[in-house]
Short mmCIF file of C-alpha atoms in Angstrom, two decimals:
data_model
loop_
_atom_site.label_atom_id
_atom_site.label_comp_id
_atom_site.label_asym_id
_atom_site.label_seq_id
_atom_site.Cartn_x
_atom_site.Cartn_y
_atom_site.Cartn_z
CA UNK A 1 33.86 -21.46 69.07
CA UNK A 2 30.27 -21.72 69.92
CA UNK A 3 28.68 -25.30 68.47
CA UNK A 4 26.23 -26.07 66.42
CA UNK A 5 22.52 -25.11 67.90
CA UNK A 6 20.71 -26.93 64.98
CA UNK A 7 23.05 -30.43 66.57
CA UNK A 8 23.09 -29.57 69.95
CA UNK A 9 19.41 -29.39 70.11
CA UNK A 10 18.82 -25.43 71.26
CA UNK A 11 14.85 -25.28 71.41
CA UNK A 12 15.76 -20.82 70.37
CA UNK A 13 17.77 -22.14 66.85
CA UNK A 14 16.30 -25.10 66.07
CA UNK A 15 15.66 -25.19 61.92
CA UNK A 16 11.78 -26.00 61.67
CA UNK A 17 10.73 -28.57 58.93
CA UNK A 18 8.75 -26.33 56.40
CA UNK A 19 5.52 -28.29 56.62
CA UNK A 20 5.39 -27.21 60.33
CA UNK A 21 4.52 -23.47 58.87
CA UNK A 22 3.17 -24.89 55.54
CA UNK A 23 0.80 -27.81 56.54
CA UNK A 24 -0.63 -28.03 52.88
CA UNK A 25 3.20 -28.53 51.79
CA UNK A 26 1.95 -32.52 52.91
CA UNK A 27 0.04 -32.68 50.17
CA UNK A 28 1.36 -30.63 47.69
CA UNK A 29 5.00 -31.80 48.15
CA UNK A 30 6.05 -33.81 44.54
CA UNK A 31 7.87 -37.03 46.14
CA UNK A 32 8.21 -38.30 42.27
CA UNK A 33 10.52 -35.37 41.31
CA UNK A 34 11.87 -33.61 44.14
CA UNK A 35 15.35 -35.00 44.89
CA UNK A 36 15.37 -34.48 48.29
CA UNK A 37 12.85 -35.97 50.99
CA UNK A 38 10.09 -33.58 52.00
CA UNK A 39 11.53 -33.88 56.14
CA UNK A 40 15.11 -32.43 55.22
CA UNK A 41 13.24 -28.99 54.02
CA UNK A 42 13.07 -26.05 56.62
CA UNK A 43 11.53 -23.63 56.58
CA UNK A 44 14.20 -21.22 55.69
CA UNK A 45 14.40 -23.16 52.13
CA UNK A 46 14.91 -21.22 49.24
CA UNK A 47 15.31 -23.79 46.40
CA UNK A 48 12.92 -23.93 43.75
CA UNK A 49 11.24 -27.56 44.51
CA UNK A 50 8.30 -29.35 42.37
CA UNK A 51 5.10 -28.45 43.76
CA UNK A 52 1.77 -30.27 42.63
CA UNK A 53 -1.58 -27.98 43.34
CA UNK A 54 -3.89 -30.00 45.07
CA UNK A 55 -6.78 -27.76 43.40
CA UNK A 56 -5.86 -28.16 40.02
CA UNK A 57 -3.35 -30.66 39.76
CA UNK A 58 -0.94 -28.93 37.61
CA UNK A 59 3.11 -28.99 38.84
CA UNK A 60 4.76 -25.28 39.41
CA UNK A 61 8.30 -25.04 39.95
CA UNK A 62 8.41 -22.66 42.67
CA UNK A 63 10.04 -21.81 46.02
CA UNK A 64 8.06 -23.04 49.14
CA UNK A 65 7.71 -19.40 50.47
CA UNK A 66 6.89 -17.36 47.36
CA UNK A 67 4.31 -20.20 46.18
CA UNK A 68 2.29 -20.00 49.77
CA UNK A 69 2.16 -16.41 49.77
CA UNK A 70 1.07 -16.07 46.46
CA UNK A 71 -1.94 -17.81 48.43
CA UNK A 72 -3.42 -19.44 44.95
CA UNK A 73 -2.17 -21.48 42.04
CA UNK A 74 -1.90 -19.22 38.90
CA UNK A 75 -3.20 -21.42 36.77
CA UNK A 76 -6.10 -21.92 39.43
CA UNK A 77 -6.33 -17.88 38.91
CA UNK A 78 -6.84 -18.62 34.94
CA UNK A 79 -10.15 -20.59 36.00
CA UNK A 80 -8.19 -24.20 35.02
CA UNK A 81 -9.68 -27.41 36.61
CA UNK A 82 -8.14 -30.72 37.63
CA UNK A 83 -10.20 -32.24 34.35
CA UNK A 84 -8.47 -29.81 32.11
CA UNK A 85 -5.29 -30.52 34.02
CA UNK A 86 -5.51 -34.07 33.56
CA UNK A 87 -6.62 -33.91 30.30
CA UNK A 88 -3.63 -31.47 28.99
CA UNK A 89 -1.21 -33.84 30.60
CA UNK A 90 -2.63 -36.71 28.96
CA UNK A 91 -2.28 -35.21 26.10
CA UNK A 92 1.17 -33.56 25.83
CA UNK A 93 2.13 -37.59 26.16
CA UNK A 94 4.55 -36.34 29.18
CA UNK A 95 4.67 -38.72 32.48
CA UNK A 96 4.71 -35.86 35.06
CA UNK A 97 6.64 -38.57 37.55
CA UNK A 98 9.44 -38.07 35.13
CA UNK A 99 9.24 -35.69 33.64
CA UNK A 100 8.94 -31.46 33.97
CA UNK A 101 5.98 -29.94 31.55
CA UNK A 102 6.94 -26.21 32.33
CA UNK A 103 3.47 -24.33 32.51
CA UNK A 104 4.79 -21.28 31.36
CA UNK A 105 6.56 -22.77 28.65
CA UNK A 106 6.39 -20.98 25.24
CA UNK A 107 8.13 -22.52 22.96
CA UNK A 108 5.74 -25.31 20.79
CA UNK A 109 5.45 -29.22 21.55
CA UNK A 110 2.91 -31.72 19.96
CA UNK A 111 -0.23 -32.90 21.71
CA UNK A 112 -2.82 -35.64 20.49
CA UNK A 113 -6.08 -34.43 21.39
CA UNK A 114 -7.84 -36.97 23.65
CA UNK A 115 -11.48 -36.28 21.52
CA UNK A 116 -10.65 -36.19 18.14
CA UNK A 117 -7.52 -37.64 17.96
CA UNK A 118 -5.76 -35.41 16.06
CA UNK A 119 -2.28 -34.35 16.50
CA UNK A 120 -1.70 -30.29 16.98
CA UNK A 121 1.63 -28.14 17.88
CA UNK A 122 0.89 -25.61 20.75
CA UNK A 123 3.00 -24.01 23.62
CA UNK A 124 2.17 -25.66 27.22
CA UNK A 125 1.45 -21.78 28.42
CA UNK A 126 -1.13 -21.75 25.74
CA UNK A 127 -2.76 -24.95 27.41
CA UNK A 128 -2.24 -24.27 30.78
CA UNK A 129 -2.98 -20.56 30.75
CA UNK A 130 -6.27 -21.70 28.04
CA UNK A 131 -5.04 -19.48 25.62
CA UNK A 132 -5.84 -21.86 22.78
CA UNK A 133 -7.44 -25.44 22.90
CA UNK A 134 -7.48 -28.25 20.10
CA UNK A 135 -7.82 -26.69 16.60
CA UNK A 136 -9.85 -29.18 15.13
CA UNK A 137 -12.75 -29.58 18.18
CA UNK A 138 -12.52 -25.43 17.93
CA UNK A 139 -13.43 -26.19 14.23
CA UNK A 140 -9.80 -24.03 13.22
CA UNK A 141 -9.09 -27.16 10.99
CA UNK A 142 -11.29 -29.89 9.71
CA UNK A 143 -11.02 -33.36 10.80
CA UNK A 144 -9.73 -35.39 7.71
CA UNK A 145 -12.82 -37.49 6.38
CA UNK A 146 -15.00 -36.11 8.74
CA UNK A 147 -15.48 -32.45 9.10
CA UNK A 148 -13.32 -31.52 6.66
CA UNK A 149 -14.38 -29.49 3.22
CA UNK A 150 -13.65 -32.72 1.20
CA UNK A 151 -15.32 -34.53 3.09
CA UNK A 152 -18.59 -32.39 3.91
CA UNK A 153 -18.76 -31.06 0.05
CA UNK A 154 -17.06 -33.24 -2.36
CA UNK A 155 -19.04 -31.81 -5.25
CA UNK A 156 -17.65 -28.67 -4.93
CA UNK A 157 -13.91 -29.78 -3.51
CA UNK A 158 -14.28 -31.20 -7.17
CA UNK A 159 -14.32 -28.51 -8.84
CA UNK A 160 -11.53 -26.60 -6.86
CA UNK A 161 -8.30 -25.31 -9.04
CA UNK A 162 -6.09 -26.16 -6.14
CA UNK A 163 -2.96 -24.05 -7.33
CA UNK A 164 -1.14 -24.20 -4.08
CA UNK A 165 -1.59 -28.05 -3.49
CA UNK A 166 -4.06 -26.97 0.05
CA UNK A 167 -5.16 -30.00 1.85
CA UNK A 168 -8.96 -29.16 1.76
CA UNK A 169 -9.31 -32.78 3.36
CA UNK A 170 -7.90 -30.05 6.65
CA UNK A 171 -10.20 -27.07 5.64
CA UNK A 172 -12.97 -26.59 8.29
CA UNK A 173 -16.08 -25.20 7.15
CA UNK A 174 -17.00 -23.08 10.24
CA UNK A 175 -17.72 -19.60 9.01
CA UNK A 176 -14.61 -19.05 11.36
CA UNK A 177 -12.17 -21.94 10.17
CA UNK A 178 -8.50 -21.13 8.74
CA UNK A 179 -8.36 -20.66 4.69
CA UNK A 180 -12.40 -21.00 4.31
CA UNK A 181 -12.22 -17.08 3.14
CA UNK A 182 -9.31 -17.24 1.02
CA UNK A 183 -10.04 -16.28 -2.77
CA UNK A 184 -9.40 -19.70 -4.73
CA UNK A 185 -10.17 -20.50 -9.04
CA UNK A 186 -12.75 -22.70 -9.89
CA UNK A 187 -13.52 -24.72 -12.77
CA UNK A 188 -17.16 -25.45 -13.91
CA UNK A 189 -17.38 -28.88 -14.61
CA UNK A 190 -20.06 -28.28 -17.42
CA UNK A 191 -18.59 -25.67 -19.49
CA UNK A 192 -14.89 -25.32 -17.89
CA UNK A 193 -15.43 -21.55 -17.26
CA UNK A 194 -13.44 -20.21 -14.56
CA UNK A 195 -13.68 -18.15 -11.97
CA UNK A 196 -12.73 -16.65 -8.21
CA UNK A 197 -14.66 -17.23 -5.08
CA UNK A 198 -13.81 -18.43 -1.47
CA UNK A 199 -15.24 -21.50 0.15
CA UNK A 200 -17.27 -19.09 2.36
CA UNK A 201 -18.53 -17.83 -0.70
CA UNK A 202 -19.47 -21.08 -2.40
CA UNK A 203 -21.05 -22.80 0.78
CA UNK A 204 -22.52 -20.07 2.53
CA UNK A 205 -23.73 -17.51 -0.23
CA UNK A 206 -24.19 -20.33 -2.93
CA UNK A 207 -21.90 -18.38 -5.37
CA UNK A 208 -21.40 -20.96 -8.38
#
């Protein structure tokens, strides 16, 4: 039988290291959690392998072949930067050397965002892909004892019937915050009257 051309050194079968055709590979290779060493891929590799985009930072799982002829990064293509990279992993409390934070991912995780401090549940697609960003900087929530309703209008807080128990110490008072238009009772603290009105409606349009 004929031997092996790859061990016997024939210059017409010779299996090329994939960084030969991919020079970038170099660079974009992830040493940390790729179990093999970058020299003992070809280019006729077809595993999915850890691949870090020098552009945005951000780790894809990906064949070698498919990712370079995609020609850019996807989540380069949704406009993300290695800031916003950084920052996301920072905050998802994942060490990338370790550890695989799926961008397309859609299933929930917690993050602590690195401005406010405040803990949040979103999906790492919804990061990555900047679907959705911190809900209290995007004034969704309030920050307790800060930006919150309670905190902003404790007058008024005061005279809230709070029948469902609502943290309003978590109620933003954006004009586009969660729960700030929801009909809610309110006692007069003068003559106990009571009535309906949102917190829209008692901040914004003065209804009392």
């Amino acid at each position: 039988s004929k031997a092996c051309p790859q061990c016997h050194g024939d210059k017409n079968f010779i299996r090329k290291p994939a960084y030969i055709k991919y020079p970038q590979l170099k660079n974009d290779w992830c040493s940390e959690l790729n179990d093999v060493p970058l020299e003992s891929v070809y280019v006729d590799d077809r595993t999915v392998r850890y691949l870090k985009c020098s552009k945005c930072g951000v780790i894809i799982l990906d064949n070698i072949e498919n990712y370079y002829n995609n020609k850019e990064c996807p989540l380069c293509k949704a406009g993300l930067s290695k800031d916003e990279s950084s920052r996301i992993y920072n905050e998802s409390g994942i060490d990338w050397t370790k550890h695989f934070l799926d961008p397309n991912q859609h299933e929930k995780i917690n993050w602590r965002c690195e401005k406010c401090g405040q803990p949040f549940s979103l999906s790492p697609k919804q990061r990555f892909f900047k679907q959705e960003h911190c809900p209290y900087c995007n004034h969704k929530y309030g920050i307790p004892g800060k930006t919150s309703f309670k905190a902003l209008y404790p007058d008024i807080e005061r005279e809230m019937i709070n029948e469902d128990n609502t943290d309003t110490d978590r109620i933003a008072v954006k004009k586009n915050s969660i729960g700030i238009g929801t009909q809610r009772q309110w006692k007069c603290p003068k003559c106990n009257y009571h009535w309906k009105a949102s917190i829209y409606d008692r901040i914004y349009l003065n209804v009392s």
